[in-house]
Every structure is written in C-alpha cells, then in structure tokens.
C-alpha positions as CSV (number, residue, x, y, z in Angstrom):
1,V,13.3,-11.7,13.2
2,G,9.9,-13.3,13.7
3,S,10.3,-13.3,17.5
4,C,10.6,-9.5,17.5
5,L,7.6,-8.9,15.3
6,K,4.7,-8.6,17.8
7,G,2.0,-8.0,15.2
8,A,1.2,-6.3,11.9
9,I,2.7,-3.0,11.2
10,R,-0.2,-0.6,10.8
11,I,0.2,2.6,8.8
12,P,-2.8,4.9,8.6
13,F,-4.2,5.6,5.2
14,F,-7.5,7.5,5.8
15,A,-7.5,10.8,7.6
16,P,-8.9,10.5,11.1
17,Q,-12.2,12.2,10.3
18,K,-15.6,11.0,9.3
19,L,-15.4,10.0,5.7
20,P,-17.5,12.2,3.5
21,D,-19.9,10.9,0.9
22,I,-18.2,10.0,-2.4
23,P,-19.3,12.3,-5.2
24,S,-22.1,10.5,-7.1
25,D,-20.3,10.4,-10.5
26,L,-17.2,8.9,-8.9
27,K,-19.2,6.4,-6.9
28,D,-21.2,5.3,-9.9
29,A,-18.0,4.8,-12.0
30,L,-16.3,2.9,-9.2
31,I,-19.4,0.6,-8.8
32,Q,-19.4,0.0,-12.6
33,A,-15.7,-0.7,-12.6
34,L,-16.1,-3.3,-9.8
35,Q,-18.9,-4.9,-11.7
36,V,-16.8,-5.1,-14.8
37,Q,-13.8,-6.4,-12.8
38,F,-16.0,-9.2,-11.3
39,G,-17.3,-10.0,-14.8
40,C,-13.8,-10.2,-16.2
41,Q,-12.6,-12.5,-13.5
42,K,-15.6,-14.7,-13.9
43,N,-15.3,-14.9,-17.7
44,R,-11.5,-14.8,-18.1
45,D,-11.8,-14.2,-21.9
46,G,-8.8,-11.9,-21.8
47,K,-10.2,-9.5,-24.4
48,A,-10.1,-5.8,-23.7
49,T,-13.3,-4.4,-25.1
50,S,-13.8,-0.8,-26.1
51,Y,-16.3,-0.6,-23.2
52,I,-13.6,-1.5,-20.7
53,Q,-11.2,0.9,-22.3
54,D,-13.8,3.7,-22.2
55,L,-14.5,2.9,-18.6
56,E,-10.8,3.1,-17.7
57,T,-10.6,6.5,-19.5
58,S,-13.6,7.7,-17.6
59,L,-12.2,6.6,-14.3
60,R,-8.9,8.3,-15.0
61,S,-10.7,11.5,-15.8
62,L,-12.9,11.3,-12.7
63,F,-9.8,10.7,-10.5
64,E,-8.2,13.8,-12.0
65,T,-11.5,15.8,-11.5
66,H,-11.8,14.7,-7.9
67,K,-8.1,14.5,-7.0
68,D,-8.5,17.1,-4.2
69,F,-11.4,15.2,-2.7
70,L,-9.4,11.9,-2.9
71,H,-6.2,13.6,-1.5
72,D,-8.1,14.9,1.5
73,L,-9.2,11.4,2.4
74,A,-5.7,10.3,3.1
75,V,-3.3,11.2,5.9
76,S,-0.2,13.2,5.1
77,K,3.1,11.6,4.1
78,D,4.6,12.8,7.4
79,V,1.9,11.0,9.4
80,S,2.6,7.8,7.5
81,Q,6.3,8.1,7.8
82,K,6.1,8.7,11.6
83,A,3.8,5.7,12.0
84,L,6.2,3.5,10.0
85,L,9.3,4.7,11.8
86,S,7.8,4.3,15.2
87,Q,6.9,0.7,14.6
88,I,10.0,-0.4,12.5
89,S,12.7,1.3,14.6
90,P,12.3,-0.9,17.7
91,L,12.3,-4.0,15.4
92,W,15.4,-2.7,13.6
93,D,17.1,-2.0,16.9
94,E,16.3,-5.4,18.3
95,L,17.6,-7.0,15.1
96,I,20.9,-5.1,15.1
97,E,21.5,-5.6,18.9
98,S,20.8,-9.3,18.8
99,E,24.1,-11.1,18.4
100,S,22.4,-14.4,17.9
101,T,20.3,-13.2,15.0
102,N,21.3,-15.0,11.8
103,L,19.6,-13.5,8.8
104,F,20.5,-16.4,6.5
105,D,19.6,-20.1,6.7
106,E,23.1,-21.6,6.6
107,S,22.0,-24.8,5.1
108,T,20.4,-23.2,2.0
109,K,22.0,-19.7,2.1
110,T,18.6,-18.2,1.7
111,R,17.2,-15.2,3.5
112,K,14.8,-15.8,6.4
113,I,13.3,-12.3,6.1
114,K,10.3,-12.1,3.9
115,L,8.6,-8.9,2.9
116,V,5.2,-8.2,1.4
117,S,5.1,-6.4,-1.9
118,I,5.2,-2.7,-1.4
119,D,6.5,-0.1,-3.7
120,I,9.0,1.7,-1.6
121,D,12.6,2.3,-2.7
122,A,15.0,0.4,-0.4
123,K,17.3,3.4,-0.2
124,S,14.5,5.6,1.1
125,V,13.5,3.2,3.8
126,H,17.2,2.9,4.8
127,G,17.5,6.7,4.9
128,V,14.4,7.0,7.1
129,L,15.7,4.3,9.5
130,Q,19.1,6.0,9.8
131,S,17.6,9.4,10.4
132,G,15.3,8.0,13.1
133,S,18.1,6.2,15.0
C-alpha cells in the first residue's frame, strides 16, 4: 500500500478566495481562547474554572452568531468529496488490481494499513468509492 501512496492526500478546506478579515469580536475571543489553552497546557492543574467555562460559552455563542461567515470560508462538501475521490480512487484501484498486495502481516496477523484519525463513517467512504468506480 505504501508503494502506491505518492504523497499526502490533500483536501481543500478554505474556499479559493482571499480570506476576509475575521470579525473583531470573534478574533478577540479566539486569541483569548488560545492564551487560556496555552496557560492550561503550561499549568496542567486540570481544574475547569468558571472563567474558562464562560469563555467556552462565549465562543459557542460567537460561532453561532458568525456561522454564515465561518461557513463561507470553507469549500463546499462537493468540492471536498471530489478532491478526496480523485486522489483515493487511483490508490484504491491499484490496491485492488495488485495480486501481490497482502493487507495483513502473516507473522502477526496485524493490518499493514494505518489511517490517521478522521471522523468519517466507513460506510460513507465505501459508498463514495463504489460510486466513483
């Protein structure tokens, strides 16, 4: 499998436009959240303070307020699906067509294929691959 992977699979996230300025209230809250995150990692006391809880509530509210702005930053689901399919399909075809490909290490019976952590339902990926073939 590694031999057919020629590089990282790249799926676009941001829309291909000049990124607009982040609204100031959202930008300030994000900077504040990063500062708190850094402080929490540095201190590691594990205690959730009311300040952090209030900050999370504020961020959630701002995300809801600016959801149209945030949504417009990203490419559409169709663009992402096409990019994924166009890059995975050749790999999938090569894997299926290769008679010498052994997906398991016979000595340990463990899988050789390793995936990064992504939240995609396996049945959905399988359906996309089947529909693209």
